[in-house]
mmCIF file of C-alpha atoms in Angstrom:
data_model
loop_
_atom_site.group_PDB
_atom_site.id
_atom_site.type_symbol
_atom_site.label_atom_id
_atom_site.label_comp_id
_atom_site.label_asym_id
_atom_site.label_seq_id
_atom_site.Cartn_x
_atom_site.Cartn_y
_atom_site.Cartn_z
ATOM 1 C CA UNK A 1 0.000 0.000 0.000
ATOM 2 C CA UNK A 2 2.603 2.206 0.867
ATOM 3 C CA UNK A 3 4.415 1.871 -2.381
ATOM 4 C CA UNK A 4 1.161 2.714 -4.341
ATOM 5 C CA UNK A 5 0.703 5.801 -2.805
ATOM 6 C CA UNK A 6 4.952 7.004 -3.329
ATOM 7 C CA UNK A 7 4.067 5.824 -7.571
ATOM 8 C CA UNK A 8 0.650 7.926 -7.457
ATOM 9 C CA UNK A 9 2.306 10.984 -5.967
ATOM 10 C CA UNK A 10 4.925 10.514 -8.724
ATOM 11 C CA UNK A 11 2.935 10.859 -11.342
ATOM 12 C CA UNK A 12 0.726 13.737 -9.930
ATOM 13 C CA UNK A 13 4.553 15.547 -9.513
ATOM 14 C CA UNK A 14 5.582 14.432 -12.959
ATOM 15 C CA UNK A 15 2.473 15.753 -14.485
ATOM 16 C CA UNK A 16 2.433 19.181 -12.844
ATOM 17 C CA UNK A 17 5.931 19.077 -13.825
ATOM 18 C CA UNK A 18 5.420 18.633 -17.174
ATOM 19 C CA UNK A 19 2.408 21.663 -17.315
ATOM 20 C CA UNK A 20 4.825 23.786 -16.123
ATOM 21 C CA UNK A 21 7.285 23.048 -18.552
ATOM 22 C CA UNK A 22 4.986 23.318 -21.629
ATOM 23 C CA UNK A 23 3.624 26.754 -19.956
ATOM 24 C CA UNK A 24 7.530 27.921 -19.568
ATOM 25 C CA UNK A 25 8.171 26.996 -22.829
ATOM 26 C CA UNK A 26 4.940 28.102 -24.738
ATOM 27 C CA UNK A 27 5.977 31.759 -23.097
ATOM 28 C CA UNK A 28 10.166 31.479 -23.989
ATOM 29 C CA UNK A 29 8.778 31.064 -27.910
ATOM 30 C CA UNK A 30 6.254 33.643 -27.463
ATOM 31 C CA UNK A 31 9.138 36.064 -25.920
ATOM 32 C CA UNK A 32 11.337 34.939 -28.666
ATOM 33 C CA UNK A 33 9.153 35.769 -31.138
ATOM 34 C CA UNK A 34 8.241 39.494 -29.723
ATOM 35 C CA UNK A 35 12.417 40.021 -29.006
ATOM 36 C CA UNK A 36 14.053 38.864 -32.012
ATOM 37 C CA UNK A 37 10.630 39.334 -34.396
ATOM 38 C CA UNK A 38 10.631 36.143 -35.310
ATOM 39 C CA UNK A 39 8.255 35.141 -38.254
ATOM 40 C CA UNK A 40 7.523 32.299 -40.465
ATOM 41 C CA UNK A 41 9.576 29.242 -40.276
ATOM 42 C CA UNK A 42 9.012 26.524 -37.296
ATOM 43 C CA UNK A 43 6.928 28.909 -34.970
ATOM 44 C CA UNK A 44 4.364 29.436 -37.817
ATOM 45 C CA UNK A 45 4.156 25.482 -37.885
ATOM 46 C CA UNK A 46 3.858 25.223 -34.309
ATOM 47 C CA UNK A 47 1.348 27.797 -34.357
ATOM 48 C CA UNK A 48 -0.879 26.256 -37.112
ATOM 49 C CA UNK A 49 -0.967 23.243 -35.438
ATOM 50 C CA UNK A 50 -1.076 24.671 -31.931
ATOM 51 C CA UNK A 51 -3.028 27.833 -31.868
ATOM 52 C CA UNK A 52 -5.004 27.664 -34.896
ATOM 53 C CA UNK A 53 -7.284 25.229 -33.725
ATOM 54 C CA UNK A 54 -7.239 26.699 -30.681
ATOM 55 C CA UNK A 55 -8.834 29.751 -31.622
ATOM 56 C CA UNK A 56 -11.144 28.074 -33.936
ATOM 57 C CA UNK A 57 -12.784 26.145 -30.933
ATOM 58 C CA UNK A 58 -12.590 29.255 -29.034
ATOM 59 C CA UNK A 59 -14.241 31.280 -31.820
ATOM 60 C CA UNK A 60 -16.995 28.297 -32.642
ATOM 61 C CA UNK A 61 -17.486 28.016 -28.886
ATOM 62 C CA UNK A 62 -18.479 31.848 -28.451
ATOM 63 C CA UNK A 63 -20.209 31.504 -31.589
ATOM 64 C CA UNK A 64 -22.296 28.620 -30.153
ATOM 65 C CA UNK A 65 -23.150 30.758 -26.732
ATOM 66 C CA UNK A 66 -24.179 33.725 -28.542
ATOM 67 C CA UNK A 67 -26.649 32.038 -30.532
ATOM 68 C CA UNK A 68 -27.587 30.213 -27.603
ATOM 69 C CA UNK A 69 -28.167 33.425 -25.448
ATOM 70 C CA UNK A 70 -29.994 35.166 -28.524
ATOM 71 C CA UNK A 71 -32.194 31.654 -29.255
ATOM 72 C CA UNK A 72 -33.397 32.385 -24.902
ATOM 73 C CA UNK A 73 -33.822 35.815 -25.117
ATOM 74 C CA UNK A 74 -35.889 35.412 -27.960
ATOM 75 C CA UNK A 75 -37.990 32.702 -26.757
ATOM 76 C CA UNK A 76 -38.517 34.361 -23.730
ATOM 77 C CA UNK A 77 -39.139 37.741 -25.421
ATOM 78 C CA UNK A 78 -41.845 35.359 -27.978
ATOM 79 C CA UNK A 79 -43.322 33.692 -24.175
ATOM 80 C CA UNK A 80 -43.927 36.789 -22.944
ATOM 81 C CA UNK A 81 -45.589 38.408 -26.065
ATOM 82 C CA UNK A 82 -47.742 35.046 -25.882
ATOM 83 C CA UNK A 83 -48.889 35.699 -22.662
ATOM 84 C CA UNK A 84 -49.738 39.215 -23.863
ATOM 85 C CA UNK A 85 -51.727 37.868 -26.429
ATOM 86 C CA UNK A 86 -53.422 35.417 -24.838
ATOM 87 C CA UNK A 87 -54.135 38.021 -22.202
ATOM 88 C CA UNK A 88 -55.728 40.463 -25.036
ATOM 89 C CA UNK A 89 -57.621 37.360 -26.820
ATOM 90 C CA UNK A 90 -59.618 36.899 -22.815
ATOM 91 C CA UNK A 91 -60.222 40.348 -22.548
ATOM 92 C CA UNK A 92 -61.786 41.087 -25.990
ATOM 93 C CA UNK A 93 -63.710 37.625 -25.270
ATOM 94 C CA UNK A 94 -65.147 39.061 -22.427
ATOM 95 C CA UNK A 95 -65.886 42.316 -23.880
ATOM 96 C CA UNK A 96 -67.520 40.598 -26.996
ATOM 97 C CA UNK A 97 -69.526 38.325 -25.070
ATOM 98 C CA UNK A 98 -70.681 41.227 -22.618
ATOM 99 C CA UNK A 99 -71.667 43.595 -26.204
ATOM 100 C CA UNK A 100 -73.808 40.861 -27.180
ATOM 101 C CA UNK A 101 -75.655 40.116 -23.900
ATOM 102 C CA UNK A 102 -75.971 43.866 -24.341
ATOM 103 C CA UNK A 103 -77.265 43.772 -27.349
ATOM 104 C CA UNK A 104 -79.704 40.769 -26.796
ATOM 105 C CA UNK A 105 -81.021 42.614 -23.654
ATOM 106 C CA UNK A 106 -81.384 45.355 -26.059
ATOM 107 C CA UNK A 107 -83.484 43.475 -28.416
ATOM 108 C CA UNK A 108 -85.944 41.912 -25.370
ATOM 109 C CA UNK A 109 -86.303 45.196 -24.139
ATOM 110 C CA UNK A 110 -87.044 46.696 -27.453
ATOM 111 C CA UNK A 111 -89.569 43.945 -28.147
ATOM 112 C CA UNK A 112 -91.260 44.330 -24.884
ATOM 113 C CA UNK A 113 -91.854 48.119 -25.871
ATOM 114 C CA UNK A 114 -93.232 47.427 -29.114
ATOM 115 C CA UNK A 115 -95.685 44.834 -27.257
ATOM 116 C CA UNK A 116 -96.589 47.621 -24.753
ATOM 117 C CA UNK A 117 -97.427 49.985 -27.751
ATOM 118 C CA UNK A 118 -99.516 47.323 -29.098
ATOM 119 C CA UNK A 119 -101.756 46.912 -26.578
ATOM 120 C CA UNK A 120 -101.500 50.575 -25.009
ATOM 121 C CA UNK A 121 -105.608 49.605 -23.330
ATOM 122 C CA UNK A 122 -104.003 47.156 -20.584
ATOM 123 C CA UNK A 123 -102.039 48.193 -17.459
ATOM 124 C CA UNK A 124 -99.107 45.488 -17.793
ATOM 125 C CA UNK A 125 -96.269 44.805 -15.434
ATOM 126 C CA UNK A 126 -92.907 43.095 -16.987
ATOM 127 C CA UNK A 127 -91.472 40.098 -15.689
ATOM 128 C CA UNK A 128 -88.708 37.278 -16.191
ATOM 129 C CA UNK A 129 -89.619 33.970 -16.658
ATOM 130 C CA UNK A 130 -87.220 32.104 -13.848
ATOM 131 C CA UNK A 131 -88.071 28.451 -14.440
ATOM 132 C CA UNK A 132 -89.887 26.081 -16.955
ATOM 133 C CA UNK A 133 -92.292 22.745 -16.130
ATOM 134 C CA UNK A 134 -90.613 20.611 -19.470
ATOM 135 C CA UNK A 135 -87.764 20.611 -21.327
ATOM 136 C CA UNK A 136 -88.244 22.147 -25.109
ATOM 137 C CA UNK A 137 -91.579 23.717 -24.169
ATOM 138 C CA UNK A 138 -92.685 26.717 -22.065
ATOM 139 C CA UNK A 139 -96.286 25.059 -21.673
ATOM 140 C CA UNK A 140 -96.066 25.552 -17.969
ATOM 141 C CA UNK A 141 -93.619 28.315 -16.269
ATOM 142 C CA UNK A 142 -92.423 30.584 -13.276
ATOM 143 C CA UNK A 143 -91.728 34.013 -13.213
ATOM 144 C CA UNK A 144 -90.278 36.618 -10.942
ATOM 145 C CA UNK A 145 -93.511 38.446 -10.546
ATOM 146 C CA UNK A 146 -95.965 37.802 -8.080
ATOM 147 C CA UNK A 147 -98.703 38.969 -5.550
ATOM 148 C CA UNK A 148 -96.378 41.628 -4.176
ATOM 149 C CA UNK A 149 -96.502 43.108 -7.865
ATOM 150 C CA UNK A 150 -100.695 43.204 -7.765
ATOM 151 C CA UNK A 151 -100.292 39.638 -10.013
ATOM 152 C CA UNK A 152 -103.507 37.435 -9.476
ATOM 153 C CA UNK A 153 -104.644 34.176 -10.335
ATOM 154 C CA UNK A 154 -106.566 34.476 -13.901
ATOM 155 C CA UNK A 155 -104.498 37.565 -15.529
ATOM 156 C CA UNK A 156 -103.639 37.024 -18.869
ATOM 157 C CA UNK A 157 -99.599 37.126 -20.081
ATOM 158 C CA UNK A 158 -98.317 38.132 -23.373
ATOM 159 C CA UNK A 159 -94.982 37.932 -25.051
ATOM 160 C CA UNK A 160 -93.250 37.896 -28.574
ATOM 161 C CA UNK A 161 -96.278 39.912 -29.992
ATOM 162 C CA UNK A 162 -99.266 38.129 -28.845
ATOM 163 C CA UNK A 163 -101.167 35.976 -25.998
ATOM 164 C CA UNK A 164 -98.812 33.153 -24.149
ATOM 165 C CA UNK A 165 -101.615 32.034 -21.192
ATOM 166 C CA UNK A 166 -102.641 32.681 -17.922
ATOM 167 C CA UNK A 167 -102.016 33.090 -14.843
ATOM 168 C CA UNK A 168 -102.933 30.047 -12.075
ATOM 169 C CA UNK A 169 -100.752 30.424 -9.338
ATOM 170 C CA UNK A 170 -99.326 32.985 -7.518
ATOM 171 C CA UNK A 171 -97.482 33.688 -4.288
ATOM 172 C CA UNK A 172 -95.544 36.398 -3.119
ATOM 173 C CA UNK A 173 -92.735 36.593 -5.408
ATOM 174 C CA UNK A 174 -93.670 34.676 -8.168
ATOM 175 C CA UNK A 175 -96.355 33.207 -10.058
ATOM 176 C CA UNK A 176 -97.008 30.440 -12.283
ATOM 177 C CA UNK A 177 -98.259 30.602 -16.082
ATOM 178 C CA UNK A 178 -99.972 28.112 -18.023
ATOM 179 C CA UNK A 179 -99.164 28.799 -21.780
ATOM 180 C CA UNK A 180 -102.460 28.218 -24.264
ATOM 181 C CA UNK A 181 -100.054 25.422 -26.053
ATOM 182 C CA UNK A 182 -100.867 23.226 -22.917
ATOM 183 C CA UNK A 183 -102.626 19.911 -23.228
ATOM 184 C CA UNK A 184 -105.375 21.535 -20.905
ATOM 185 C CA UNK A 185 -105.384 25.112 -22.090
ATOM 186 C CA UNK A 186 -108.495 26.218 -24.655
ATOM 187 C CA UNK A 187 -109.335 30.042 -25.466
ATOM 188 C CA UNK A 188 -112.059 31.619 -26.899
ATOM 189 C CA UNK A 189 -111.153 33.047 -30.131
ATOM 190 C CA UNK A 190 -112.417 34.731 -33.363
ATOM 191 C CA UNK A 191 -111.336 34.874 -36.758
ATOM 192 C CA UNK A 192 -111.079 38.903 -37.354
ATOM 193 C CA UNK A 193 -111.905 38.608 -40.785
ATOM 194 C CA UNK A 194 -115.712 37.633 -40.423
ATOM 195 C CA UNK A 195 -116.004 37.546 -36.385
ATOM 196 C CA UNK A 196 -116.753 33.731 -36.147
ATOM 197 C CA UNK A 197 -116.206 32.366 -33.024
ATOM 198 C CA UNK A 198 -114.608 29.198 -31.898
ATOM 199 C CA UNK A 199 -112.338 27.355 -29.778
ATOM 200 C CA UNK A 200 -108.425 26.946 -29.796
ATOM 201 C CA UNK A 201 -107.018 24.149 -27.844
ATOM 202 C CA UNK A 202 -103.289 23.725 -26.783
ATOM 203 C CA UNK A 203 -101.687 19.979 -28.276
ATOM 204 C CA UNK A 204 -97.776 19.604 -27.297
ATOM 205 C CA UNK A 205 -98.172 16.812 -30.160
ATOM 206 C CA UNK A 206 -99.050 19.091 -33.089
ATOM 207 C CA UNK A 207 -96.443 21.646 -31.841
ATOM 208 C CA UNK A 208 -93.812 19.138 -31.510
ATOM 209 C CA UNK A 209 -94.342 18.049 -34.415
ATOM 210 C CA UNK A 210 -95.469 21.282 -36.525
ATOM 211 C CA UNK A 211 -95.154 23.613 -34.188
ATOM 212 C CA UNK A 212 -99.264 24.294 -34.537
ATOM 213 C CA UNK A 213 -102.105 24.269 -32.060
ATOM 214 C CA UNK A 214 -105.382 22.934 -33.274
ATOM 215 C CA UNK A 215 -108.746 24.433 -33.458
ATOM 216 C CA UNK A 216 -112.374 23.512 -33.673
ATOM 217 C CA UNK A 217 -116.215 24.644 -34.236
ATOM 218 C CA UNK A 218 -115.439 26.844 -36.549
ATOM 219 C CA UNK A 219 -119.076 28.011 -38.272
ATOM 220 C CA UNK A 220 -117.634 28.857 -42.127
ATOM 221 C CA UNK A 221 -120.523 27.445 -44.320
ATOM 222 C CA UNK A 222 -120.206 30.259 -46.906
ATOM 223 C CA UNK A 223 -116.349 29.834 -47.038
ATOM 224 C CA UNK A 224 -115.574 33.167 -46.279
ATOM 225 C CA UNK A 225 -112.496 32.108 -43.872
ATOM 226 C CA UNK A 226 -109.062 31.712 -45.188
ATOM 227 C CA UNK A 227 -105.775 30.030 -44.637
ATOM 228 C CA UNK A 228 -103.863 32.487 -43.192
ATOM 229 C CA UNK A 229 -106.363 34.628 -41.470
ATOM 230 C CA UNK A 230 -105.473 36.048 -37.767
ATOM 231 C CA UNK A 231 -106.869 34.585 -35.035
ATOM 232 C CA UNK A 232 -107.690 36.686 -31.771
ATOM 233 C CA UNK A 233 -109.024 35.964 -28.527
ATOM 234 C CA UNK A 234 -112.880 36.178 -28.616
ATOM 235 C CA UNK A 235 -115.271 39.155 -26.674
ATOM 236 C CA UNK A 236 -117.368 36.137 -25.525
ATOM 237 C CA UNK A 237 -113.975 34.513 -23.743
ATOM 238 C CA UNK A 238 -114.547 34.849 -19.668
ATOM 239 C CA UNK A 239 -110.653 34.585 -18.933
ATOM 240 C CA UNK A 240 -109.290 36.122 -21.691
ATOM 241 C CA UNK A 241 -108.997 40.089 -22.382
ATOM 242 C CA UNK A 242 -110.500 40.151 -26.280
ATOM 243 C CA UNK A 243 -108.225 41.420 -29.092
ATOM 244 C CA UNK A 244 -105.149 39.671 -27.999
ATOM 245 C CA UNK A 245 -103.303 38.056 -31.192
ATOM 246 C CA UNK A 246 -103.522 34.152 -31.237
ATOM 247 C CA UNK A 247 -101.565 33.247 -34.398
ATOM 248 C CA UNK A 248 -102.554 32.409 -38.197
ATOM 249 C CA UNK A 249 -104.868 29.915 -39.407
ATOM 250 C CA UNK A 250 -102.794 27.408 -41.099
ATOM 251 C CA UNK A 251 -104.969 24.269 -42.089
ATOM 252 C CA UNK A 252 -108.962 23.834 -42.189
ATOM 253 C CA UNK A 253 -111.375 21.052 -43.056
ATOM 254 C CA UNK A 254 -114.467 19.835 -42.635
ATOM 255 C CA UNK A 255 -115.653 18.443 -39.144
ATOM 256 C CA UNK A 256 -117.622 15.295 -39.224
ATOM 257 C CA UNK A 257 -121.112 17.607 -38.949
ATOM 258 C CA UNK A 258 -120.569 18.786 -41.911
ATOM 259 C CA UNK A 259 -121.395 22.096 -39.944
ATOM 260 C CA UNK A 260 -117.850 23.543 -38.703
ATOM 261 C CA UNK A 261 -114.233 23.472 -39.525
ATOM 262 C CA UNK A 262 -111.083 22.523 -37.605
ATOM 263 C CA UNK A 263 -107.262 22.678 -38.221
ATOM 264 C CA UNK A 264 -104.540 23.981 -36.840
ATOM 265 C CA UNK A 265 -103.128 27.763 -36.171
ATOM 266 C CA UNK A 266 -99.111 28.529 -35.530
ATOM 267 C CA UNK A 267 -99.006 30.832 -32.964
ATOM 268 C CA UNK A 268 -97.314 34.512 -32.644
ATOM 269 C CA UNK A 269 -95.469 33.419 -29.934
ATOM 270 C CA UNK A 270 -92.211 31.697 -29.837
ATOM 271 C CA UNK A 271 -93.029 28.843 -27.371
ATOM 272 C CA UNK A 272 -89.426 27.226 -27.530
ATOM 273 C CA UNK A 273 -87.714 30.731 -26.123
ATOM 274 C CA UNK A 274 -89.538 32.479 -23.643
ATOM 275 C CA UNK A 275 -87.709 34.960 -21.488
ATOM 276 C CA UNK A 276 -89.687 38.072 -20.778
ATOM 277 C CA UNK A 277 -93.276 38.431 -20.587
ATOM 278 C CA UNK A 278 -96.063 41.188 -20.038
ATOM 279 C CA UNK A 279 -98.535 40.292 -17.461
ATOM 280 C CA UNK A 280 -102.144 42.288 -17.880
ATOM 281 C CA UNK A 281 -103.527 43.543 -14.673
ATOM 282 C CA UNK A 282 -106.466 43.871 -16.305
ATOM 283 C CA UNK A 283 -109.234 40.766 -15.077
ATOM 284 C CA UNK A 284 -111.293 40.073 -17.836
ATOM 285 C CA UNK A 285 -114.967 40.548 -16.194
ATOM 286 C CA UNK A 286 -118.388 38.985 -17.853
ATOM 287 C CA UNK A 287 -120.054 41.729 -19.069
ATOM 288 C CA UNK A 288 -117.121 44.711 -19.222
ATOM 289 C CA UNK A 289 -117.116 46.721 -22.480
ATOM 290 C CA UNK A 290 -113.612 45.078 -24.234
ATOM 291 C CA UNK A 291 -111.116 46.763 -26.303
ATOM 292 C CA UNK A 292 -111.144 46.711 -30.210
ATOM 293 C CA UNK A 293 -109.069 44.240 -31.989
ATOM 294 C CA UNK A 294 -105.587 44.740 -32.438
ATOM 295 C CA UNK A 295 -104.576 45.902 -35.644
ATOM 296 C CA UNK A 296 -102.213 43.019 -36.862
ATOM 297 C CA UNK A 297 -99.003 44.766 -38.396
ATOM 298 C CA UNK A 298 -97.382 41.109 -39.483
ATOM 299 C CA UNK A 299 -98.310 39.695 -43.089
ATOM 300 C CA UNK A 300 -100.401 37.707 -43.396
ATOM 301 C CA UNK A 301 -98.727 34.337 -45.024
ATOM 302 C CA UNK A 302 -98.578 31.801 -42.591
ATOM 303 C CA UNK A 303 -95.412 30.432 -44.546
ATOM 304 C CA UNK A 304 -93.427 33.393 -43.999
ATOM 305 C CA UNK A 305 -93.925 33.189 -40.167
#
């Protein structure tokens, strides 16, 4: 063991020895050169072969950093503009999506307006709807509205240009509205054309289907009623204010009597996409004098609505 060690320290002397004597000697030439201006010849050799190279490395090394430190900076300059970006795309996001909430709240209330100039006899009071009985159909809802608002069981509601249902339910804060495309709902109504009574009755299967309510005991013998005629709720109704728009009279046909007509009418209102409604504080009373007709400002062609 103790000759291992003397060889090890040996060559760890030799070693150092031998640096120093290529660092001695590397300066001597160098000195040389500078004192006696040496040029050409053997140091040129030496220095191709010894320094050349050497400075190549060095020079590809640097090289190699620089692009290196340029390649991070940019990256982190491109990260950082990223982030920016991305930061820009969220805020425009929310900015868009806040015009157009805007701009749909716009439209309701617009809409609303127009309603309440359409039907300037009735003292109304707006409300939202806040929750729906089914799934694709507003047959049966809740809104925000209720006894605290002088809302009472029996007032009619309106919305999208024309009657939605009634009232049957209400408590302090809300109330409940059964919409005239319910199984149970049927309304008075008239044709305004020739003033013939009859009755309209809700069907979820017709307006899942065709998006149509039906109709029936409609008195037409001399053919005077047409596809396409409006269809309002009827003076004689006792729950329903008269005058309010219904829909269009899209199919007719004999009944079995050979004596009336039924078929189907698309309604005014969108059923599928009820949000705010009119409710009329106005009870309809047996026997009150009742408002003209509405004057329908929508054409006529059931195909076009």
């Amino acid at each position: 063991m103790f000759r291992i060690r003397n060889h090890n320290k040996k060559n760890r002397l030799s070693s150092k020895h031998f640096l120093l004597i290529m660092t001695l000697g590397c300066v001597g030439i160098f000195l040389l050169s500078l004192t006696f201006n040496i040029s050409g010849g053997p140091l040129n050799a030496v220095a191709g072969y010894v320094f050349v190279p050497m400075q190549n490395g060095i020079n590809n090394a640097g090289s190699w950093l620089s692009r290196k430190v340029n390649d991070f900076r940019t990256l982190s300059e491109v990260l950082e503009e990223n982030e920016q970006l991305k930061q820009q795309v969220a805020d425009l996001t929310v900015d868009n999506t806040s015009l157009k909430l805007e701009k749909y709240e716009l439209e309701n209330y617009r809409k609303l307006l127009e309603l309440d100039e359409k039907y300037p006899a009735y003292e109304k009071v707006a409300a939202s709807v806040i929750a729906m009985d089914s799934v694709n159909w507003f047959d049966s809802f809740t809104i925000n509205r209720g006894s605290k608002d002088g809302i009472e069981v029996g007032m009619n509601v309106i919305a999208g240009g024309g009657l939605v249902g009634i009232v049957t339910d209400v408590g302090p804060n809300y109330a409940k509205v059964r919409s005239i495309i319910d199984d149970t709902s049927k309304v008075s109504a008239m044709v305004t054309s020739t003033q013939t009574n009859f009755i309209v009755s809700g069907n979820l299967q017709t307006v899942n289907s065709d998006g149509v309510i039906t109709f029936s005991g409609l008195k037409d013998k001399d053919n005077q009623v047409s596809i396409g005629d409006q269809v309002v709720t009827s003076y004689v109704s006792d729950q329903y204010q008269q005058g309010i728009l219904i829909g269009y009279i899209t199919t007719m046909e004999e009944e079995s009597n050979n004596l009336t007509k039924s078929g189907t009418i698309t309604p005014i209102v969108d059923f599928e996409h009820i949000q705010e409604v009119f409710v009329i504080l106005n009870k309809k009373e047996l026997g009150e004098e009742n408002v003209p007709v509405v004057e329908d400002t929508q054409t006529t062609e059931v195909d076009t609505q």
